[in-house]
mmCIF file of C-alpha atoms and ligand atoms in Angstrom:
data_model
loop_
_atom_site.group_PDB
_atom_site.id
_atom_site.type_symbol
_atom_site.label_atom_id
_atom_site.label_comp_id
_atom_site.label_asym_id
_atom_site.label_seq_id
_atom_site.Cartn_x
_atom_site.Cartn_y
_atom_site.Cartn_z
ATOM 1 C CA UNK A 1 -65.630 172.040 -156.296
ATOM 2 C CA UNK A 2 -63.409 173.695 -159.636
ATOM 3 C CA UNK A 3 -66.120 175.712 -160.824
ATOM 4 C CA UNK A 4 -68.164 177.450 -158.380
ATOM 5 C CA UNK A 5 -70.243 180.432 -160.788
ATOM 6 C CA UNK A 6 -73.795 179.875 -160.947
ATOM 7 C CA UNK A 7 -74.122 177.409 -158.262
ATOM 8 C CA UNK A 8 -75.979 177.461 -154.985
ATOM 9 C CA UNK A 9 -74.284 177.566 -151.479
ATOM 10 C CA UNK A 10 -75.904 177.202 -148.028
ATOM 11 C CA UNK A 11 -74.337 178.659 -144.913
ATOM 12 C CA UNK A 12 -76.073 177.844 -141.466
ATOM 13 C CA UNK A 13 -74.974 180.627 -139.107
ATOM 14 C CA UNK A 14 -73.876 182.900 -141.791
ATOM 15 C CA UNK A 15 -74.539 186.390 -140.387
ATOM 16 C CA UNK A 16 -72.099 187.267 -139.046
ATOM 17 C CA UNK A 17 -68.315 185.890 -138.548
ATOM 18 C CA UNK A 18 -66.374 183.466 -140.594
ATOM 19 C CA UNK A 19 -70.238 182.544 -142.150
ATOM 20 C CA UNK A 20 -70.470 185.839 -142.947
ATOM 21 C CA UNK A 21 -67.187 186.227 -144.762
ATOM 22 C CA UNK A 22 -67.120 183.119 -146.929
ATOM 23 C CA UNK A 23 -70.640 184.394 -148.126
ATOM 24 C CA UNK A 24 -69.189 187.572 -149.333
ATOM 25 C CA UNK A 25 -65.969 184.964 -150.692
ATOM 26 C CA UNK A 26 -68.127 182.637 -152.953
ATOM 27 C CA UNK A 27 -70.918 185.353 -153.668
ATOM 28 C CA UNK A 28 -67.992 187.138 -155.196
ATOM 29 C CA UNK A 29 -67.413 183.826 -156.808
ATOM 30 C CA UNK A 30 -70.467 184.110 -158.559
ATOM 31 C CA UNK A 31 -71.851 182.265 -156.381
ATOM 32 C CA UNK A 32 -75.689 182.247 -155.221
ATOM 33 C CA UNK A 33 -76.007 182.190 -151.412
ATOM 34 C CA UNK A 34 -78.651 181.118 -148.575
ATOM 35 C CA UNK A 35 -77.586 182.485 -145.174
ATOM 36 C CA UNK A 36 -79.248 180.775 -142.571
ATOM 37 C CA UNK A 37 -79.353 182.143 -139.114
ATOM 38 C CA UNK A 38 -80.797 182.038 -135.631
ATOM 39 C CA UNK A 39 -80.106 186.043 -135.365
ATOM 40 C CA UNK A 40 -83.203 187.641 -137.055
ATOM 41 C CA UNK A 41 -81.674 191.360 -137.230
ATOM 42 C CA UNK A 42 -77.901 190.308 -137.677
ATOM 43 C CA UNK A 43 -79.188 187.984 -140.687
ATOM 44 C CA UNK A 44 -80.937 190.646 -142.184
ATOM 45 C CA UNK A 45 -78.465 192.980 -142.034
ATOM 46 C CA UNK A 46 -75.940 190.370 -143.399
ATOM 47 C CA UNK A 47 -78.737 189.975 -146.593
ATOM 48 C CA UNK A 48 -78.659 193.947 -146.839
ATOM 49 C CA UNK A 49 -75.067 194.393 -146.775
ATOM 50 C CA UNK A 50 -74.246 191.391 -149.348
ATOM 51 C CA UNK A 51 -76.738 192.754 -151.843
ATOM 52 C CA UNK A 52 -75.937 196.146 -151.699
ATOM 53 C CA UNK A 53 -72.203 194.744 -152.960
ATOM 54 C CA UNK A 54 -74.159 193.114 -156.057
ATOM 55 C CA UNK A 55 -74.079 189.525 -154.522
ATOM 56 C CA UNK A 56 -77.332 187.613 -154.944
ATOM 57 C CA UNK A 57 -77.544 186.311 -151.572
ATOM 58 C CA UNK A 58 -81.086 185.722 -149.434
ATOM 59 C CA UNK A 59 -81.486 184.319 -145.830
ATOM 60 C CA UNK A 60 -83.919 182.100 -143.442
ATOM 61 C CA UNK A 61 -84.578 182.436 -140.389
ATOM 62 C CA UNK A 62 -83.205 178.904 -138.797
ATOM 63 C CA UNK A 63 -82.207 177.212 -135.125
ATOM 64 C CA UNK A 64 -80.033 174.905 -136.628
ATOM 65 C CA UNK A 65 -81.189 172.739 -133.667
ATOM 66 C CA UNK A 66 -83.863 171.683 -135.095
ATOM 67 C CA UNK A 67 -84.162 169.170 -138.227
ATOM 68 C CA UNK A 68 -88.008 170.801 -138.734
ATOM 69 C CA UNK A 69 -85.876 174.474 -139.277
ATOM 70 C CA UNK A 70 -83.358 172.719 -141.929
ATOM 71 C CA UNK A 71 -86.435 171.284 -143.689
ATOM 72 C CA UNK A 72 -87.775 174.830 -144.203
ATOM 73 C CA UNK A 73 -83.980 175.756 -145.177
ATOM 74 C CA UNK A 74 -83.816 173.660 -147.369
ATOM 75 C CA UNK A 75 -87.240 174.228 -149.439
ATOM 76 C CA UNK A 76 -86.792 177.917 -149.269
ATOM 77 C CA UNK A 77 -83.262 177.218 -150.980
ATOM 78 C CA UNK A 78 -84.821 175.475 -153.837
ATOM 79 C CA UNK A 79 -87.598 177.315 -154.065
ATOM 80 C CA UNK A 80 -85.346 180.399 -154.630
ATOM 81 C CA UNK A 81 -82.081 179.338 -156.586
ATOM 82 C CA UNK A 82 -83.090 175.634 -158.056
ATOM 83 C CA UNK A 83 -80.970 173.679 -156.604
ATOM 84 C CA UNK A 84 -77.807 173.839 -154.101
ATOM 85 C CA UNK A 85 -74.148 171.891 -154.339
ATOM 86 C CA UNK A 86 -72.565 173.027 -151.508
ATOM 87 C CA UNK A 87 -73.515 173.018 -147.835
ATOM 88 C CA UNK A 88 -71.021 174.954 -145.491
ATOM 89 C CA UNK A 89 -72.267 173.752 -141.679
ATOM 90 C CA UNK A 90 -71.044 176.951 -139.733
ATOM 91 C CA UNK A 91 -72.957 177.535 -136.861
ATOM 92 C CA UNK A 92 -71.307 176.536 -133.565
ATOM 93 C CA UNK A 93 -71.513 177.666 -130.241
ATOM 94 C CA UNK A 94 -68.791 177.819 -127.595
ATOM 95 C CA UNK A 95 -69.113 176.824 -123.965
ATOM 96 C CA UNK A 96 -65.975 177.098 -121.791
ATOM 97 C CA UNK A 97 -65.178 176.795 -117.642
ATOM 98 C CA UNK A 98 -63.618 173.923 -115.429
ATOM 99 C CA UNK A 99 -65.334 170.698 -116.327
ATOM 100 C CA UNK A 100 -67.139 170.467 -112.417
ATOM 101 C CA UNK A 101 -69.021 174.087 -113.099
ATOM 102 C CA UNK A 102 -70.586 173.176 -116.537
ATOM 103 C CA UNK A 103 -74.692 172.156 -116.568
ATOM 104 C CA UNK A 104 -76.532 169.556 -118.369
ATOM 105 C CA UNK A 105 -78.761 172.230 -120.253
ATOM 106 C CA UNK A 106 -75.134 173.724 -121.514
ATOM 107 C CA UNK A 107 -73.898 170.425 -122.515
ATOM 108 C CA UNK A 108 -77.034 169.699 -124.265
ATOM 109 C CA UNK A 109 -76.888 173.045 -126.192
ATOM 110 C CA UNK A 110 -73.462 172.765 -127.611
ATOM 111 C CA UNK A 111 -74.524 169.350 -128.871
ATOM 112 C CA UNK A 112 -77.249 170.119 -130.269
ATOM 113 C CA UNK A 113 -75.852 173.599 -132.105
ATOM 114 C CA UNK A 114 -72.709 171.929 -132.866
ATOM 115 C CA UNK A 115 -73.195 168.332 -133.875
ATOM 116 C CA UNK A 116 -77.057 167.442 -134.268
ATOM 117 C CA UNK A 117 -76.921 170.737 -137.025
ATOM 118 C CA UNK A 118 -74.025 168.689 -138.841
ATOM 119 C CA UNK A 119 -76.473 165.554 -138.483
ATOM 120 C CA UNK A 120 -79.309 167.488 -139.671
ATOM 121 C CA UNK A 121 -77.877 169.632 -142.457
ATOM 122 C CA UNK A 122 -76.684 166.582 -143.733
ATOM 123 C CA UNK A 123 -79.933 164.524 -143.499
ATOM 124 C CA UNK A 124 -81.471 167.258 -145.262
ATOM 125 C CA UNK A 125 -79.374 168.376 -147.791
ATOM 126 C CA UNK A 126 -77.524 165.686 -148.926
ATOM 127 C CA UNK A 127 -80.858 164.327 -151.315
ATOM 128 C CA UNK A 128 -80.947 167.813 -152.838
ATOM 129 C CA UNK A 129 -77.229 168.421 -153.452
ATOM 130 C CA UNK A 130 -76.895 164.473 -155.307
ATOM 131 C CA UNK A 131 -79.993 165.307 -157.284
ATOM 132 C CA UNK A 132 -79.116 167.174 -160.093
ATOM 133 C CA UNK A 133 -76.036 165.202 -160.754
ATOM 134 C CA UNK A 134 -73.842 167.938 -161.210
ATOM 135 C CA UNK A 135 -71.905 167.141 -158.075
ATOM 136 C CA UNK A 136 -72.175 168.540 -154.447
ATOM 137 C CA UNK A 137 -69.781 169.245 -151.390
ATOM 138 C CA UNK A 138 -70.471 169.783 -147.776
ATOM 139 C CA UNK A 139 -68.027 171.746 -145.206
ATOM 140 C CA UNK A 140 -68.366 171.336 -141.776
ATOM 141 C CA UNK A 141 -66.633 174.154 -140.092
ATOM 142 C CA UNK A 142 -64.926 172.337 -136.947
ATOM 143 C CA UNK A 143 -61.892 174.063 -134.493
ATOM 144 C CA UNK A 144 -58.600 173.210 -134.487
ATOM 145 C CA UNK A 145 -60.305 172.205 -131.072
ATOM 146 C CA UNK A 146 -61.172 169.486 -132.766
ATOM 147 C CA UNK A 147 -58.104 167.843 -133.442
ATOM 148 C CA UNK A 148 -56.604 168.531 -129.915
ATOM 149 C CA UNK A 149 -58.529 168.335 -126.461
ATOM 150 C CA UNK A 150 -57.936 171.869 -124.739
ATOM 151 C CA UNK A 151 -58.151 172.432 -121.214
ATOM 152 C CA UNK A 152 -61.202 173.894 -119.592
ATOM 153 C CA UNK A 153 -62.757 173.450 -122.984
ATOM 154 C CA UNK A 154 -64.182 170.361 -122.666
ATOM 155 C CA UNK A 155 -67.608 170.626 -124.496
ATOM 156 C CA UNK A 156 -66.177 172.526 -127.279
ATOM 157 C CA UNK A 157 -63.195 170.222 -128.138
ATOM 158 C CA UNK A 158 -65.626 167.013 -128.008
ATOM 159 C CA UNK A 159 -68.610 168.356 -130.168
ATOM 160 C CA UNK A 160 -65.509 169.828 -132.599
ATOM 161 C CA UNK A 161 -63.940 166.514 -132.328
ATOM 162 C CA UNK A 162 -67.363 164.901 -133.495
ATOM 163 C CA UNK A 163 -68.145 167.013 -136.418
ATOM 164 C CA UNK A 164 -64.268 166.248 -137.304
ATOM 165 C CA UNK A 165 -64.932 162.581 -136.874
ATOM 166 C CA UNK A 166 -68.551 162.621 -138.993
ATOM 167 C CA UNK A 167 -66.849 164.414 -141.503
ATOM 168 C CA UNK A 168 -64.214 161.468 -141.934
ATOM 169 C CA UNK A 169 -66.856 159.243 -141.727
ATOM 170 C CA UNK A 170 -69.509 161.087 -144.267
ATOM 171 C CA UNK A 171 -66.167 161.284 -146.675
ATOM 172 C CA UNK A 172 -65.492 157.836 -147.659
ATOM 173 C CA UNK A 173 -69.381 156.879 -147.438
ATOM 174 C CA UNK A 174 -70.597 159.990 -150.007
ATOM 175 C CA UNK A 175 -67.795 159.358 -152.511
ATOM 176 C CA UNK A 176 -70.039 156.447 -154.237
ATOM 177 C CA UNK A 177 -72.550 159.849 -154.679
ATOM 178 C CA UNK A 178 -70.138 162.363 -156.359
ATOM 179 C CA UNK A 179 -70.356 164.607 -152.928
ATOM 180 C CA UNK A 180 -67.027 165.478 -151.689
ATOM 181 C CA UNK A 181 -66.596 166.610 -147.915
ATOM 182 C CA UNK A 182 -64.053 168.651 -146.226
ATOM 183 C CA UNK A 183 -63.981 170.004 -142.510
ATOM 184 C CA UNK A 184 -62.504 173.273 -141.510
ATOM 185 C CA UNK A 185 -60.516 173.467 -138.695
ATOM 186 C CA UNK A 186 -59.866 177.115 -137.599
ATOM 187 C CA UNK A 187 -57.236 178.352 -134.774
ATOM 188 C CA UNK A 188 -58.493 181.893 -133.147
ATOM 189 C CA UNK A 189 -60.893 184.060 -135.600
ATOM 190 C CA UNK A 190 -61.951 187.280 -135.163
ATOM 191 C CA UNK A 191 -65.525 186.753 -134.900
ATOM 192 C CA UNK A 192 -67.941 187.221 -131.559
ATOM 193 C CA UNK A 193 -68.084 183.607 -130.893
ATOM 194 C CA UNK A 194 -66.397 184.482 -127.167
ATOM 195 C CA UNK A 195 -70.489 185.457 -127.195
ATOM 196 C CA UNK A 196 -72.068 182.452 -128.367
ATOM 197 C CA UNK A 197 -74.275 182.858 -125.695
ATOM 198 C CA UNK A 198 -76.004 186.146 -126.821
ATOM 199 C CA UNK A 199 -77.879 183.295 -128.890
ATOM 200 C CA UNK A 200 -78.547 180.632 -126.261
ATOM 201 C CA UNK A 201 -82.111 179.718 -127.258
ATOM 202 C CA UNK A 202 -84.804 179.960 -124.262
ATOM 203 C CA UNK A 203 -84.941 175.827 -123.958
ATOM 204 C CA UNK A 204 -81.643 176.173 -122.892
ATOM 205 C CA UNK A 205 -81.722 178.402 -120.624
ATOM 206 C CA UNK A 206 -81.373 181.983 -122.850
ATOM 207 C CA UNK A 207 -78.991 184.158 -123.769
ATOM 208 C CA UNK A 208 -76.347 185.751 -121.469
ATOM 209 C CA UNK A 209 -74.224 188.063 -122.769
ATOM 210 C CA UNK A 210 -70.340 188.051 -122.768
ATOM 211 C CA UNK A 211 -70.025 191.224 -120.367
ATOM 212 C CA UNK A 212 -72.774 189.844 -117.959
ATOM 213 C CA UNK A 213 -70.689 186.528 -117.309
ATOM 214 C CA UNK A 214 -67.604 188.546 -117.103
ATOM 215 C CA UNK A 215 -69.042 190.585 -114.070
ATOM 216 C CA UNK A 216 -69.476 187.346 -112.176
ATOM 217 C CA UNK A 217 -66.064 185.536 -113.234
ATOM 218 C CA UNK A 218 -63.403 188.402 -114.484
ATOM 219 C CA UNK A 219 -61.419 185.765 -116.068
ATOM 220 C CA UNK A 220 -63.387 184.875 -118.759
ATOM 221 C CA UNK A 221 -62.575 188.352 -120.518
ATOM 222 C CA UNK A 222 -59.911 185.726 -121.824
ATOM 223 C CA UNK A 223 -62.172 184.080 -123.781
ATOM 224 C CA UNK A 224 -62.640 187.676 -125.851
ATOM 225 C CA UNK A 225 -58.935 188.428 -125.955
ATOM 226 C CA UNK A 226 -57.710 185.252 -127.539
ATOM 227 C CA UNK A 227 -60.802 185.761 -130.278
ATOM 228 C CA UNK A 228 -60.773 189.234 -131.039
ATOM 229 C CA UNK A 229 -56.577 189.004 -131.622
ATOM 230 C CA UNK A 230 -56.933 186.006 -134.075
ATOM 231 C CA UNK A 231 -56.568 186.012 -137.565
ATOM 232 C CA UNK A 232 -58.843 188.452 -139.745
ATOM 233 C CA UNK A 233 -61.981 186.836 -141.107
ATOM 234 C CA UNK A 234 -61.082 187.902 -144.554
ATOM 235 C CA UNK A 235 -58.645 185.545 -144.493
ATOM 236 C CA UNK A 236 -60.129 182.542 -142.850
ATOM 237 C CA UNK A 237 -62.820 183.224 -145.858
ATOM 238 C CA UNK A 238 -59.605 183.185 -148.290
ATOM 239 C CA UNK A 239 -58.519 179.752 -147.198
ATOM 240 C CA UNK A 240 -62.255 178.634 -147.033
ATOM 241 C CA UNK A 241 -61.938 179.541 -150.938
ATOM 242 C CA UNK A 242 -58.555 177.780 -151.309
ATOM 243 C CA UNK A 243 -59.715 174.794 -149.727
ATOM 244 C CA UNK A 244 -63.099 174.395 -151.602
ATOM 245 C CA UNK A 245 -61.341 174.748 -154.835
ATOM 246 C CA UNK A 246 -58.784 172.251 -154.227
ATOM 247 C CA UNK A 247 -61.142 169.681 -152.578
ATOM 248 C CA UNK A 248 -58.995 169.536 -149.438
ATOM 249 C CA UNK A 249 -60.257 167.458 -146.786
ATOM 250 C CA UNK A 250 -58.980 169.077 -143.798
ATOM 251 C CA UNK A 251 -58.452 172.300 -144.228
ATOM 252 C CA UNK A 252 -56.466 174.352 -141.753
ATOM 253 C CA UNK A 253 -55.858 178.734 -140.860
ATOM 254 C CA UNK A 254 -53.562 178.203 -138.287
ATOM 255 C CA UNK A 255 -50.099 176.000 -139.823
ATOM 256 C CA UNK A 256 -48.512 176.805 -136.625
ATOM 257 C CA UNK A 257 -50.780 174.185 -134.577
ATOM 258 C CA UNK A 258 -49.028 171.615 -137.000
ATOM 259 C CA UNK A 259 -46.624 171.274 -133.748
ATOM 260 C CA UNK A 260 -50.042 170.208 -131.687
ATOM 261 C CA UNK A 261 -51.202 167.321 -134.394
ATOM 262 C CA UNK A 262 -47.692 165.832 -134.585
ATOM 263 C CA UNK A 263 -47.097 165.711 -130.760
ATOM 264 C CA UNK A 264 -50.493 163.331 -130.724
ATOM 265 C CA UNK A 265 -49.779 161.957 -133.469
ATOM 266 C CA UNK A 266 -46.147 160.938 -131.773
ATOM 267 C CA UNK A 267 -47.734 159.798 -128.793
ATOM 268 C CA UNK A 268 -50.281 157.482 -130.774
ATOM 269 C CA UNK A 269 -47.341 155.822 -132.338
ATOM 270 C CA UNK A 270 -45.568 155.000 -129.219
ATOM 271 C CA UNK A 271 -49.037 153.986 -127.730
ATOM 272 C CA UNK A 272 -49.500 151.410 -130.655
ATOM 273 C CA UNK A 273 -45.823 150.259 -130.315
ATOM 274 C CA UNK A 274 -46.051 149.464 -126.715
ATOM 275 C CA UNK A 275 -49.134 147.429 -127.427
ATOM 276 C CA UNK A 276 -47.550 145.535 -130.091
ATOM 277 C CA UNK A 277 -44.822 145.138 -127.282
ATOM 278 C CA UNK A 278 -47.399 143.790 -124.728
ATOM 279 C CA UNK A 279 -47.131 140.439 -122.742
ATOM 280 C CA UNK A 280 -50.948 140.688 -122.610
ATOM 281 C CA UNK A 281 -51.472 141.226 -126.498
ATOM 282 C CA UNK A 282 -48.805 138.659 -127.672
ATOM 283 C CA UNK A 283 -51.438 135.665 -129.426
ATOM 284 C CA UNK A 284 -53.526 138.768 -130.955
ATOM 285 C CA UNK A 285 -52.991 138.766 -134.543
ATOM 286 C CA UNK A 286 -51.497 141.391 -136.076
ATOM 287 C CA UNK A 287 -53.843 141.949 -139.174
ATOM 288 C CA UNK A 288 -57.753 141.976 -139.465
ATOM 289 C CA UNK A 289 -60.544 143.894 -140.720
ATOM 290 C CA UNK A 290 -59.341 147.130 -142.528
ATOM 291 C CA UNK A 291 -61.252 150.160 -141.566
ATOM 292 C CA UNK A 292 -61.982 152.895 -144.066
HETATM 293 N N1 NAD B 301 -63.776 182.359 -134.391
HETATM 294 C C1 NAD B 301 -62.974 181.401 -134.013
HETATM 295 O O1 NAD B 301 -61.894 181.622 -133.421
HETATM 296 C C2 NAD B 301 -63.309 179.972 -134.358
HETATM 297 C C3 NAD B 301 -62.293 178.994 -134.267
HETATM 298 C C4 NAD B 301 -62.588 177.686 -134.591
HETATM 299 C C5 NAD B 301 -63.858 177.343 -135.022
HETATM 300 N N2 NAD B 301 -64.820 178.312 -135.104
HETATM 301 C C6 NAD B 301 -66.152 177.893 -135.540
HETATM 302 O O2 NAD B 301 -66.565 178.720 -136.613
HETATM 303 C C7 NAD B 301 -67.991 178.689 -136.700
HETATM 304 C C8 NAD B 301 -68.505 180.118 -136.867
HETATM 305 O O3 NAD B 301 -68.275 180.816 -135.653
HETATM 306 P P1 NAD B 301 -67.769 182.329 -135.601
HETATM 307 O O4 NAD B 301 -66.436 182.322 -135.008
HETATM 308 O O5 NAD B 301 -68.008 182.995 -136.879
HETATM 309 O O6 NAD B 301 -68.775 182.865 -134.448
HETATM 310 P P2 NAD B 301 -69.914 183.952 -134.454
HETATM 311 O O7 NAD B 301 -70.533 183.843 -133.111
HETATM 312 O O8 NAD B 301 -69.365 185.265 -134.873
HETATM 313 O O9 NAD B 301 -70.918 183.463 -135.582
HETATM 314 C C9 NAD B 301 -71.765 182.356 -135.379
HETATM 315 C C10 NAD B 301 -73.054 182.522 -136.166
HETATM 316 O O10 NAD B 301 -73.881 181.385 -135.897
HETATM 317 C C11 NAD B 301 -75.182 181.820 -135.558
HETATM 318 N N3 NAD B 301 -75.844 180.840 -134.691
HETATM 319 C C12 NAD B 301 -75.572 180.553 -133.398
HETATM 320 N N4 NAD B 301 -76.427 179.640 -132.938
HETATM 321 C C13 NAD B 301 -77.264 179.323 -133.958
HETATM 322 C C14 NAD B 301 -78.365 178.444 -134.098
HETATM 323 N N5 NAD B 301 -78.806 177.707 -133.077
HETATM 324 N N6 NAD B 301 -78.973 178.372 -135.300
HETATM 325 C C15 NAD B 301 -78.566 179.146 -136.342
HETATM 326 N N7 NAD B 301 -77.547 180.004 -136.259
HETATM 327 C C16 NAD B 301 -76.887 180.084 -135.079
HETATM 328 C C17 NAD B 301 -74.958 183.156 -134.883
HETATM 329 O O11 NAD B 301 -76.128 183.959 -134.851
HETATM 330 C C18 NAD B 301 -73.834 183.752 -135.731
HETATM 331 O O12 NAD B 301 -74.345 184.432 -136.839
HETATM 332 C C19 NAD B 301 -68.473 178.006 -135.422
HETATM 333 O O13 NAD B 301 -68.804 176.662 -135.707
HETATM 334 C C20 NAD B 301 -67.261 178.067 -134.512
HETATM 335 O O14 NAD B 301 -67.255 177.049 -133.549
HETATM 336 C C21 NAD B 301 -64.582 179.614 -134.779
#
């Protein structure tokens, strides 16, 4: 998007964190902003603090969850700015621990925070930002996570890995509509996402907070560490900016993880050069459909 002033932006899980901050960005843009969050105080708050700067933001109350909760999102976005061109899917969740400890209801949380809101926003919002025909964008906020399985991470790299992968995938197949996509891939943050489950909705099994799970397991004070010494929000906003403006696709905070992409990258090569080396493979052709 080159010209952002006097357009609409919605950000799901935008009170607080790296939402939060690329509100305040594009607001300063000139942008008009919807926050929508699951945090009924924090969002409020967020509204309060964004206006009092002289930023026309608003915010709904949302579980990005649930497609019935973008619906409303999305008709209390029109029904305030007009229209909207850019969707920025924030919200995510983390869930972390050895692979053997982690339950169903947690798996089925991340996935449903994490990549059934990317399914949703889009379902929603992709009629309303093609409508007016002035052109529309959608960022899915990802991890670097998502480009590189981490240990003991497992439900957090695959649902990142997913939203990275629908976000290739909704690229090529929105072009035909004039709605560009990009997907943010952030290293460490500072942002309370070590406490994702201070939000855990009640279906799930509610929230816990970050301290309580630390009593029972002192290791996970980790998780808090490697967050709260990342890179300042401000800045992650900054790139957020950078990125948007330049219509990157994948847009990256962290340049030092370049090392992680190019070792898989490596190992993908030599994985495709012993197959075209293989016994087993040698009457396979060595052309076909061409995927896109
Ligand atoms: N901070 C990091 O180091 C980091 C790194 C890579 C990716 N990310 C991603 O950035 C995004 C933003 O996270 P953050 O770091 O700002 O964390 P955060 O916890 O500070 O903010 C997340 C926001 O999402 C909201 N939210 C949570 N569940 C929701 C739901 N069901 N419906 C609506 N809103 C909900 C929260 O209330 C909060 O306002 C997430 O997708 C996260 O996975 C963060």
């Amino acid at each position: 998007m080159k010209d952002l002033k006097g357009k609409t932006a919605f950000i799901s899980g935008g009170a607080e964190g790296i939402g939060f901050y690329v509100a305040r960005v594009l607001g300063r843009q000139g942008m008009k902003v919807m926050l929508g969050d699951i945090d009924a105080k924090m969002l409020e708050q967020a509204v309060q603090t964004l206006k009092g700067e002289g930023l026309n933001v608003e915010g709904v109350y949302m579980d990005v969850a649930l497609k019935t909760d973008w619906e409303v999102a999305a008709e209390k976005t029109i029904q305030t700015f007009g229209k909207v061109h850019l969707l920025i899917g924030n919200a995510g969740v983390a869930v972390t621990g050895a692979q053997k400890y982690i339950q169903e209801s947690d798996w089925r949380w991340i996935i449903d925070v994490n990549l059934m809101s990317i399914v949703f926003g889009t379902q929603v919002f992709f009629p309303l930002l093609k409508a007016h025909g002035e052109g529309g964008h959608i960022l899915n906020v990802a991890s670097i996570a998502g480009i590189h399985g981490v240990s003991y991470s497992g439900p957090y790299c695959a649902t990142k890995a997913a939203v990275v992968s629908l976000s290739e995938c909704y690229r090529r197949e929105f072009e035909k509509d004039g709605i560009e996509v990009s997907v943010l891939c952030p290293g460490f943050v500072k942002s309370r996402v070590y406490d994702s489950m201070r939000n855990r909705q009640a279906r799930y099994g509610g929230p816990i907070h970050h301290e309580d799970l630390v009593k029972v397991k002192p290791s996970r004070e980790m998780n808090k560490k490697i967050v709260v010494e990342g890179i300042d929000t401000d800045i992650a906003a900054n790139r957020v900016l950078e990125g948007l403006l330049n219509n990157e696709f994948y847009i990256f905070t962290h340049p030092h993880y370049r090392d992680l992409h190019e070792g898989r990258a490596r190992e993908m090569t030599e994985a495709f050069i012993r197959a075209d080396a293989s016994p087993a493979l040698a009457t396979v052709p060595r052309s076909g459909i061409v995927l896109r």
